[in-house]
mmCIF file of N, CA and C in Angstrom:
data_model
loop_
_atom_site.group_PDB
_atom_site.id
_atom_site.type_symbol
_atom_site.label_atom_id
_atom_site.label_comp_id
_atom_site.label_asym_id
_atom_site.label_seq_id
_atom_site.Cartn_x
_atom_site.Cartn_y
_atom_site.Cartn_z
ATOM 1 N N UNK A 294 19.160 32.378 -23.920
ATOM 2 C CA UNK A 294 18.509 31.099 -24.042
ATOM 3 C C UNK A 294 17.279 31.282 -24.923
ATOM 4 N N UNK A 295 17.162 30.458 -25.926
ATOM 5 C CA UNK A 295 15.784 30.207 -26.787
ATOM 6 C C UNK A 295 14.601 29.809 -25.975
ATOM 7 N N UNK A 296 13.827 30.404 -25.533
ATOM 8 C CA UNK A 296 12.058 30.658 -24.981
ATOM 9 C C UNK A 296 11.338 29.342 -26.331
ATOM 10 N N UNK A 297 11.513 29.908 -27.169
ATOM 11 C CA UNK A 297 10.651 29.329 -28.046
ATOM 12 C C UNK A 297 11.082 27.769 -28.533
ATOM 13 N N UNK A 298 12.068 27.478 -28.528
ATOM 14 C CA UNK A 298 12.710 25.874 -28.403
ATOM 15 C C UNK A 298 12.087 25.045 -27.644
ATOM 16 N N UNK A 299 12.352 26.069 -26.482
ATOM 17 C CA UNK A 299 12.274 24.858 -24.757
ATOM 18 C C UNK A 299 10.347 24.657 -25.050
ATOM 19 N N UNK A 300 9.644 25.968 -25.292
ATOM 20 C CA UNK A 300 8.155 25.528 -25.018
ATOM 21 C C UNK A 300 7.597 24.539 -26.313
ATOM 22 N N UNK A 301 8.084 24.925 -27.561
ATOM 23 C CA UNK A 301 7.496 23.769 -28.755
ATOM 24 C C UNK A 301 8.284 22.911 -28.420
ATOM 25 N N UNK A 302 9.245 22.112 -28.059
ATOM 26 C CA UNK A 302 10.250 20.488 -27.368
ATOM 27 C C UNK A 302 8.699 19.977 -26.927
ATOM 28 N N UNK A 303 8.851 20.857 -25.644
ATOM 29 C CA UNK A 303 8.088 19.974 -24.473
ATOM 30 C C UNK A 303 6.514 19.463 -24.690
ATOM 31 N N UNK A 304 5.826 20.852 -25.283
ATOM 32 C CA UNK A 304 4.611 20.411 -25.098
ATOM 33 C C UNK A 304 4.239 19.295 -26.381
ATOM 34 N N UNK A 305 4.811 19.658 -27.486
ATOM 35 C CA UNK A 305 4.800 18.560 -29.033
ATOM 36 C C UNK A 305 5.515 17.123 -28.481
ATOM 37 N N UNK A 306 6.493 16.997 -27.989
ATOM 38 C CA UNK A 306 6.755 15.300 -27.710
ATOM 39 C C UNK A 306 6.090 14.838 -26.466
ATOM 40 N N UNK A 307 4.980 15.358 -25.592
ATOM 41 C CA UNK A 307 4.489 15.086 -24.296
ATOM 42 C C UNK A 307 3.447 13.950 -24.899
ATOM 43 N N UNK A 308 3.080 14.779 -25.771
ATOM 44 C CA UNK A 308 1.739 13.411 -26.255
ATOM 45 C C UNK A 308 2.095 12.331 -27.130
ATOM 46 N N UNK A 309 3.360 12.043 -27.765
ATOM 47 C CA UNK A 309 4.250 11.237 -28.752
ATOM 48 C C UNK A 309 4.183 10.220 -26.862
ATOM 49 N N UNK A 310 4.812 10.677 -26.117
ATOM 50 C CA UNK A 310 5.758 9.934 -25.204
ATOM 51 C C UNK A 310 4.908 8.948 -24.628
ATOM 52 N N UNK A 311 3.606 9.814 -23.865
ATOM 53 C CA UNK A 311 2.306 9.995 -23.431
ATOM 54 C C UNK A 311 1.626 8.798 -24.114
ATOM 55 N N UNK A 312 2.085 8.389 -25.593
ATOM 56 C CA UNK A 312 0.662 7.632 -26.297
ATOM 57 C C UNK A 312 2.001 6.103 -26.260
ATOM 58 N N UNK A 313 3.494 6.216 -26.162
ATOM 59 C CA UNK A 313 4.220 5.556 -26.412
ATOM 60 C C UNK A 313 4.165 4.629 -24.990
ATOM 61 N N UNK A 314 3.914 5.854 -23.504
ATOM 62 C CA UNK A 314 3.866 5.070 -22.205
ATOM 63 C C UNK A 314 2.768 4.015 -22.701
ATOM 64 N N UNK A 315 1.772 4.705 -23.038
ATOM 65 C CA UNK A 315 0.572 3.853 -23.008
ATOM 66 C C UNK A 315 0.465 2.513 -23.809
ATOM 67 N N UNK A 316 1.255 2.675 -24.245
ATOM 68 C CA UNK A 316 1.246 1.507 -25.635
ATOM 69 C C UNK A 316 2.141 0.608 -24.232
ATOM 70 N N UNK A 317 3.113 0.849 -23.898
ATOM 71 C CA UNK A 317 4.268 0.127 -22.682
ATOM 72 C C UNK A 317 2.966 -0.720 -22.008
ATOM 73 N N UNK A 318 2.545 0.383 -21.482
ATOM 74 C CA UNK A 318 1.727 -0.658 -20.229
ATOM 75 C C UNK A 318 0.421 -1.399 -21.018
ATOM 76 N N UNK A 319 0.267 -1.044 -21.855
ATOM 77 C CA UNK A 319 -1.228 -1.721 -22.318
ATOM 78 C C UNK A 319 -0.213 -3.213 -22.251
ATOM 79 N N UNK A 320 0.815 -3.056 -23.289
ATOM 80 C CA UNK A 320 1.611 -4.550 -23.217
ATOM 81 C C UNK A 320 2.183 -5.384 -21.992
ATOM 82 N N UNK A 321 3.003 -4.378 -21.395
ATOM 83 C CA UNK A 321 3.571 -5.081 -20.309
ATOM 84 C C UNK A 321 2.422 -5.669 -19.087
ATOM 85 N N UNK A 322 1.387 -4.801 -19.158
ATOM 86 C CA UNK A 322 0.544 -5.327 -18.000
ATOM 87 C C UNK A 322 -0.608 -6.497 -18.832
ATOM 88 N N UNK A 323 -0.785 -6.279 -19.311
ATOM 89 C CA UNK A 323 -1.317 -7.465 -20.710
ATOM 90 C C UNK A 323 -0.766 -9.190 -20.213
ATOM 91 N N UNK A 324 0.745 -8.830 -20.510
ATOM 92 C CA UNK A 324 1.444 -10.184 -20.315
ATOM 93 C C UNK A 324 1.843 -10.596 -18.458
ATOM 94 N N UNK A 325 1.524 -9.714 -18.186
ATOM 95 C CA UNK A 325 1.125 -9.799 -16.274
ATOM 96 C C UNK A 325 -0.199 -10.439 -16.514
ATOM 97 N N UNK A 326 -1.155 -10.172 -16.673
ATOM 98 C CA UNK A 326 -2.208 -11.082 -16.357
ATOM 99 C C UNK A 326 -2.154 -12.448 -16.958
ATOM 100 N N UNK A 327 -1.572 -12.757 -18.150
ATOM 101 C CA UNK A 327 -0.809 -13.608 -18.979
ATOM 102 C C UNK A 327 -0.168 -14.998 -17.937
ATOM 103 N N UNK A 328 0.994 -13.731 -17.319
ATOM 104 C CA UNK A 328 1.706 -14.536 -16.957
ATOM 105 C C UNK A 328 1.412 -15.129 -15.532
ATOM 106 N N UNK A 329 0.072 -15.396 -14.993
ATOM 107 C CA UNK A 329 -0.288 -16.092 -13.297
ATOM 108 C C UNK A 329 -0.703 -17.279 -14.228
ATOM 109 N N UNK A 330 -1.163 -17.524 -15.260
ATOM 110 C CA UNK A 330 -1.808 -18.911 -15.881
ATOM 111 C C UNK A 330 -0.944 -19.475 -15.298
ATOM 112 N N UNK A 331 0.447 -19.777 -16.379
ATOM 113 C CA UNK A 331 1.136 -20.850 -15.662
ATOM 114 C C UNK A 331 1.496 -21.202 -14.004
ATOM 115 N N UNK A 332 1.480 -20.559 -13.169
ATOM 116 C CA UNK A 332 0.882 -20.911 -11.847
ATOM 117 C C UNK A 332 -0.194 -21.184 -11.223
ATOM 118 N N UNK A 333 -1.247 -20.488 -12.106
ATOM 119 C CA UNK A 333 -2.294 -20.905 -11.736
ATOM 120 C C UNK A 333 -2.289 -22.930 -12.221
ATOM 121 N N UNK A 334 -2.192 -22.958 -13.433
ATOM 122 C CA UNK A 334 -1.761 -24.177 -13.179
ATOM 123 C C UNK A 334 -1.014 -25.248 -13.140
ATOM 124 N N UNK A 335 0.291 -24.393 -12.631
ATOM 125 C CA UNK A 335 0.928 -25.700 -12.048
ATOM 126 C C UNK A 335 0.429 -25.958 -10.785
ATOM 127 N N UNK A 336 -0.676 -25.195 -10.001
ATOM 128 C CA UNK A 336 -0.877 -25.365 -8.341
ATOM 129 C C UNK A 336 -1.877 -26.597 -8.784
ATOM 130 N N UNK A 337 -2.703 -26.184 -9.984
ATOM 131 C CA UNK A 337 -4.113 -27.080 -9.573
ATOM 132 C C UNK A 337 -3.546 -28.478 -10.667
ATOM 133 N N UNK A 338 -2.809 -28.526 -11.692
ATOM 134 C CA UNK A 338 -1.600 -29.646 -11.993
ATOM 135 C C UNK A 338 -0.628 -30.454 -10.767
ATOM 136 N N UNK A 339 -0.301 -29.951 -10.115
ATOM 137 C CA UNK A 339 0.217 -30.961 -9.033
ATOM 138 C C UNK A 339 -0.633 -31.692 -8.324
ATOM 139 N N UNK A 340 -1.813 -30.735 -7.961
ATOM 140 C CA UNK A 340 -2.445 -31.135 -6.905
ATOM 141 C C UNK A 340 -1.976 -30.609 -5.297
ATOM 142 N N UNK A 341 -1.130 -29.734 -5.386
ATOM 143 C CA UNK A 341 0.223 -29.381 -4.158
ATOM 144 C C UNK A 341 0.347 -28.027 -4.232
ATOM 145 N N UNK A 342 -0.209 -27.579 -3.106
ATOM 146 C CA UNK A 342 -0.063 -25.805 -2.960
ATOM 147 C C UNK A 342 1.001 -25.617 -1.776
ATOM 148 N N UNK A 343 2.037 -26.401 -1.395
ATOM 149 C CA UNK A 343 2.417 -26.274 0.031
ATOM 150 C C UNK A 343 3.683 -25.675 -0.438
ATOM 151 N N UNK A 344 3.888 -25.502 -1.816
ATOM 152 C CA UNK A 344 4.743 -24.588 -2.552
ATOM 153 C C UNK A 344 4.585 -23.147 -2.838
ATOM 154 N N UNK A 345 3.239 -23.102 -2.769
ATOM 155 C CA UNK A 345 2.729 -21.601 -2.167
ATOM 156 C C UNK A 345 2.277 -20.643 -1.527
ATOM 157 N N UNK A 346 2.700 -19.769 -0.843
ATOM 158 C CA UNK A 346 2.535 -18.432 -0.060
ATOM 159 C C UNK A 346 1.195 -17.855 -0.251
ATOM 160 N N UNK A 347 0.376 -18.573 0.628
ATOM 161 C CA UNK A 347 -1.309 -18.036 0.681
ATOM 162 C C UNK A 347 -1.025 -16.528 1.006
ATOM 163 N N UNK A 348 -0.181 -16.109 1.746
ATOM 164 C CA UNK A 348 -0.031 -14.226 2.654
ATOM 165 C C UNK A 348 0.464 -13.781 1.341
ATOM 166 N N UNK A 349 1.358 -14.360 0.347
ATOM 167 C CA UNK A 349 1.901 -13.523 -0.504
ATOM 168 C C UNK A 349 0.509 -13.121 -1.590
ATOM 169 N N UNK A 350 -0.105 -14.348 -1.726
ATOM 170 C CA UNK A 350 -0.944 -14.020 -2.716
ATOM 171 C C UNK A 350 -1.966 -13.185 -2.110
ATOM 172 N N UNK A 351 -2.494 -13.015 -0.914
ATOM 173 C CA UNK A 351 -3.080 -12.355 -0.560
ATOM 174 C C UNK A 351 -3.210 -10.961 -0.488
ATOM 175 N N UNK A 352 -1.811 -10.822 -0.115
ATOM 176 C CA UNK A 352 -1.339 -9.543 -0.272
ATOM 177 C C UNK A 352 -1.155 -8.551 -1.424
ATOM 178 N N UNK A 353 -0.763 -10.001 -2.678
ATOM 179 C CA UNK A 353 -0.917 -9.506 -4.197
ATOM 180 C C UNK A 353 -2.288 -9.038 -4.263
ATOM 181 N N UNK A 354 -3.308 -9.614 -3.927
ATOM 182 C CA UNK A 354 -4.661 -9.156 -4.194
ATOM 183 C C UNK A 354 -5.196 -8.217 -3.686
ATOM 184 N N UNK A 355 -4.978 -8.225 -2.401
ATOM 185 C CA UNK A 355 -5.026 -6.590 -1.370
ATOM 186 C C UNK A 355 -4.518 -5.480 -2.138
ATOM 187 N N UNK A 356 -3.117 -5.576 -2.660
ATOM 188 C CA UNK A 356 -2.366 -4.560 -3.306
ATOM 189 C C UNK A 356 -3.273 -3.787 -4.428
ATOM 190 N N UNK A 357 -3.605 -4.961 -5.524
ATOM 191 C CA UNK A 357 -4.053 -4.478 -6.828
ATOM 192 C C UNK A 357 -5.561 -4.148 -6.930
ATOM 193 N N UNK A 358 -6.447 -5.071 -5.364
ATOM 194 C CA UNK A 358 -7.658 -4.008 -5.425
ATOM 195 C C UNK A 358 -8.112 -3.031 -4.900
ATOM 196 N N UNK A 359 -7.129 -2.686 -3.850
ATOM 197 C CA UNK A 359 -6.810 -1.474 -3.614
ATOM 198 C C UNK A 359 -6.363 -0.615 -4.471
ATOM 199 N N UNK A 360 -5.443 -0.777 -5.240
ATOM 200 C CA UNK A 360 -5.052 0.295 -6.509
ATOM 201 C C UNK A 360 -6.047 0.359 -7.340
ATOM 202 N N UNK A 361 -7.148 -0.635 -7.901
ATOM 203 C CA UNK A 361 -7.893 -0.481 -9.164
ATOM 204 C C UNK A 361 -8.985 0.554 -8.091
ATOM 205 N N UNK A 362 -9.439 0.456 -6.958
ATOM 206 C CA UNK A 362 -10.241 1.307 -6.274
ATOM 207 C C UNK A 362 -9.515 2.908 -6.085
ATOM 208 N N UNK A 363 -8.557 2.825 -5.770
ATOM 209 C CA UNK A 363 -8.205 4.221 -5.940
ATOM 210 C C UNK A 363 -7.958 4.961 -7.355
ATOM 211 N N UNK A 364 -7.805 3.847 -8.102
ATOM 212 C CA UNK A 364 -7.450 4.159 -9.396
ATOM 213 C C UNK A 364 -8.949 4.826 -9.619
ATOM 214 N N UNK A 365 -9.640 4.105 -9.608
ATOM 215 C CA UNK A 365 -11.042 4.170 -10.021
ATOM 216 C C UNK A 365 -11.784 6.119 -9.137
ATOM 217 N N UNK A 366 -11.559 5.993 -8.001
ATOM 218 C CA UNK A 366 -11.860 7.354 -7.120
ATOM 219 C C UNK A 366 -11.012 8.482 -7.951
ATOM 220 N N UNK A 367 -9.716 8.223 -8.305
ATOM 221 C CA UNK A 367 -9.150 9.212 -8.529
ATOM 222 C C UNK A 367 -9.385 9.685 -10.325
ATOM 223 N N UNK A 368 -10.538 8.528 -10.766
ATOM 224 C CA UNK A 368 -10.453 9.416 -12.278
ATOM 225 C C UNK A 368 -11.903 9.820 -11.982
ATOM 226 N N UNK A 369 -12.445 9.816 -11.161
ATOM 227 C CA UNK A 369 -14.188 10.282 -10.902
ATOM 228 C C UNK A 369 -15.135 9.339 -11.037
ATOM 229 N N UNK A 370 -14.658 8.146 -10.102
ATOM 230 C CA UNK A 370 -15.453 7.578 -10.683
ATOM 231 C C UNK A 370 -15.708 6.983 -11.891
ATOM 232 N N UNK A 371 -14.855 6.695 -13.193
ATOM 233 C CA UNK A 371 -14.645 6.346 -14.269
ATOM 234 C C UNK A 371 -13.841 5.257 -14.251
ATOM 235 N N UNK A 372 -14.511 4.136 -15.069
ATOM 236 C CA UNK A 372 -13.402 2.661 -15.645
ATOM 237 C C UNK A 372 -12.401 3.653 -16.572
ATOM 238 N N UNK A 373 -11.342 2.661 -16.589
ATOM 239 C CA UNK A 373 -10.010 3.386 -17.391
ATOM 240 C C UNK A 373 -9.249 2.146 -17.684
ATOM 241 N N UNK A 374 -8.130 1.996 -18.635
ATOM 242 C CA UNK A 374 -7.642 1.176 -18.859
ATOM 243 C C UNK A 374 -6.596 0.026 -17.236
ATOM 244 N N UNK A 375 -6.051 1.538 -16.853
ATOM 245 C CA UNK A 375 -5.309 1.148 -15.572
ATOM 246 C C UNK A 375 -6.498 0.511 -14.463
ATOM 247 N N UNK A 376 -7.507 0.824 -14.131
ATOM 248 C CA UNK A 376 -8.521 0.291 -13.202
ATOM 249 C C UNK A 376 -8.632 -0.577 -13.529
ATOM 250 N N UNK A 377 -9.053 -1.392 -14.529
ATOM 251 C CA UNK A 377 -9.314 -2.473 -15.424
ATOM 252 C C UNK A 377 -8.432 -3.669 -15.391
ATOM 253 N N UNK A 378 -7.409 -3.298 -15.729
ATOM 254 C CA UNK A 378 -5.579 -4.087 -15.063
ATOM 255 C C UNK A 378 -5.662 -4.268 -14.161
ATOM 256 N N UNK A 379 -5.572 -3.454 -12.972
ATOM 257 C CA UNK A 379 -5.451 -3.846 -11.599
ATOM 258 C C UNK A 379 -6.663 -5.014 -11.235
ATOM 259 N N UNK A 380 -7.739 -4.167 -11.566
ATOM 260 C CA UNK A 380 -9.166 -5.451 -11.582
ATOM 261 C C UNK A 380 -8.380 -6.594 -11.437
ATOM 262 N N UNK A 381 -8.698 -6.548 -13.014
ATOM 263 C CA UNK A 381 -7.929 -8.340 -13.775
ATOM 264 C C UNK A 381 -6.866 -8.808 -12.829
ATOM 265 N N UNK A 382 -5.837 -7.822 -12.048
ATOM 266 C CA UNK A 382 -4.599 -8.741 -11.452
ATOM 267 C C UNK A 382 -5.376 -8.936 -10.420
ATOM 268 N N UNK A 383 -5.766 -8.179 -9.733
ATOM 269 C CA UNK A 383 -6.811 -8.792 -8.337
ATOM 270 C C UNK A 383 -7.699 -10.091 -8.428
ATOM 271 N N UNK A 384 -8.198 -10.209 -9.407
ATOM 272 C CA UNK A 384 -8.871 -11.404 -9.900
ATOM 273 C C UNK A 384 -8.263 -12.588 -10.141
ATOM 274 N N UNK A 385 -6.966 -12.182 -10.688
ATOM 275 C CA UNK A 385 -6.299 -13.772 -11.045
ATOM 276 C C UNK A 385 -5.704 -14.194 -9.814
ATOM 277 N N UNK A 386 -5.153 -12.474 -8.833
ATOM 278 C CA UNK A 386 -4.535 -13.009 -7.621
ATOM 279 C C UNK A 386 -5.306 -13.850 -6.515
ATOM 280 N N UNK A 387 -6.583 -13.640 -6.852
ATOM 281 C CA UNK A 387 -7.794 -14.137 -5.922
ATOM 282 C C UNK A 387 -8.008 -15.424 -6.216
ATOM 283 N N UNK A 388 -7.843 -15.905 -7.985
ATOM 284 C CA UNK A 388 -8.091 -17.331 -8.370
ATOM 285 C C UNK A 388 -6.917 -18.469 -7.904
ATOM 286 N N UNK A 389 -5.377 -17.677 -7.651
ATOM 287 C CA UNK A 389 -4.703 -18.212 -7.288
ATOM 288 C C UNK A 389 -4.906 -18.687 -5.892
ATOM 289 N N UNK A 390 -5.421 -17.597 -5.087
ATOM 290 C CA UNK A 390 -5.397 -17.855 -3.930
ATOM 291 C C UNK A 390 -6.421 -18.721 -2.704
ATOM 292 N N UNK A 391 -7.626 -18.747 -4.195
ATOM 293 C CA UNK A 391 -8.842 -19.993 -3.926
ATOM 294 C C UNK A 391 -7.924 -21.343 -4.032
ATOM 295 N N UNK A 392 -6.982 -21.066 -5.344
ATOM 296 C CA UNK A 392 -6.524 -22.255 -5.238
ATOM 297 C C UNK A 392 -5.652 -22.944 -4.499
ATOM 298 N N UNK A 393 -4.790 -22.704 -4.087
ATOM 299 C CA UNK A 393 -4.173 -22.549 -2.606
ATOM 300 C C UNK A 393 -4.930 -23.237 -1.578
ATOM 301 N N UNK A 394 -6.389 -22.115 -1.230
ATOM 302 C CA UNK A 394 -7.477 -22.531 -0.134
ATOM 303 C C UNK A 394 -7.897 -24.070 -0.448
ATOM 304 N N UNK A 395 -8.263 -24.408 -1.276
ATOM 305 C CA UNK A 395 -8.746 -25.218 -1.692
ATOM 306 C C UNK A 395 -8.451 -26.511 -2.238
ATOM 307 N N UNK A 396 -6.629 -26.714 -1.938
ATOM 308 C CA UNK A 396 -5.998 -27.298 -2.509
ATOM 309 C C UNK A 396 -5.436 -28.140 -0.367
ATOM 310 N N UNK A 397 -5.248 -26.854 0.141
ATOM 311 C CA UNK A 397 -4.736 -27.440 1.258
ATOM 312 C C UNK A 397 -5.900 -27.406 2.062
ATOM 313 N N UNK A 398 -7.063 -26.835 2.180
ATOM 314 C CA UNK A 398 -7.743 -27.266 3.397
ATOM 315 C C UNK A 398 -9.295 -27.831 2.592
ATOM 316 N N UNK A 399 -9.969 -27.489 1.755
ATOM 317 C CA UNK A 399 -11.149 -27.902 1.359
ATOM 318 C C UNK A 399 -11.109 -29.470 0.788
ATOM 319 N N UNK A 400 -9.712 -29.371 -0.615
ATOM 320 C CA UNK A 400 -9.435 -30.890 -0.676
ATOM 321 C C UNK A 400 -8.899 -31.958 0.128
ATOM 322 N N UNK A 401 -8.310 -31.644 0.975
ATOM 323 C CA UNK A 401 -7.412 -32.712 2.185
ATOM 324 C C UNK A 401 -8.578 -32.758 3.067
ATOM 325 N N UNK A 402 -9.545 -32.409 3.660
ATOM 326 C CA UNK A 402 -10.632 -32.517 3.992
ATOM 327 C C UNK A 402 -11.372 -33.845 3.588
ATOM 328 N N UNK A 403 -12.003 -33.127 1.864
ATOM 329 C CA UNK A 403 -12.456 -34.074 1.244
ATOM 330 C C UNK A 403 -12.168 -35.663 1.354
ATOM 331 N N UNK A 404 -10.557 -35.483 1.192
ATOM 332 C CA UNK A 404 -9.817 -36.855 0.647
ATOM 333 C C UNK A 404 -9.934 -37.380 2.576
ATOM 334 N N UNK A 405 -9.871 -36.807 3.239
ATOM 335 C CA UNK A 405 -9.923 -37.295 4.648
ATOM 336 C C UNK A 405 -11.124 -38.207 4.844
ATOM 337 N N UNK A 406 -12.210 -37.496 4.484
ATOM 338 C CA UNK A 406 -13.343 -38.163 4.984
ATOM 339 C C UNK A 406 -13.292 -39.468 3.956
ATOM 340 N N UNK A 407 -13.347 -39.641 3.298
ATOM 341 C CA UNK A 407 -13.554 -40.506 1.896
ATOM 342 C C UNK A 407 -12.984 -41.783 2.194
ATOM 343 N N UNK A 408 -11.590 -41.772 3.002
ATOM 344 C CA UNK A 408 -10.625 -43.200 4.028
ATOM 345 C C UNK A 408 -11.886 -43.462 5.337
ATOM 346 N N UNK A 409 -12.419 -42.517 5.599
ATOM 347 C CA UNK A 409 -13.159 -42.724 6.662
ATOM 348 C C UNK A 409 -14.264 -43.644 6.985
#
């Protein structure tokens, strides 16, 4: 078996692959934060959140600021592109989920007293 094949393969295409992942997620997670707009507003466009899962979104937000925090511990304490993402999804998952709050109990409230 060739020694010298297997070690110049691996270590020369690690950083090709390495800069190619990165390019993946810069995009794909890019168009994730992208893509809550249009829910974000079709909730606050209807006026009607009873189409959405306050636990789910919650849970979306639990998930991703928990990951941007570990993300964050596990590079030392350092912002990084991935911490940053998760941030941002925690954030939009949180805007969704004001909206939600705020759609079924702060506004129906509102509109309650107002007949009153």
């Amino acid at each position: 078996m060739n020694t010298t094949m297997l070690t110049v393969a691996g270590p020369a295409s690690r950083p090709r692959s390495l800069s190619l992942l990165s390019g993946a997620f810069a995009l794909f997670n890019g168009l994730r934060v992208v893509a809550y707009l249009p829910t974000l507003m079709a909730i606050q466009g209807s006026g009607h959140a009873d189409q959405h899962s306050l636990f789910t979104w919650l849970t979306f937000l639990g998930a991703n600021l928990t990951m941007a925090l570990w993300l964050y511990e596990q590079n030392g304490r350092r912002m990084n592109r991935a911490v940053a993402v998760n941030a941002f999804n925690a954030l939009m998952c949180g805007a969704i989920a004001v909206s939600i709050v705020w759609l079924r109990w702060v506004q129906s409230t509102t509109s309650l007293s107002a007949f009153l």
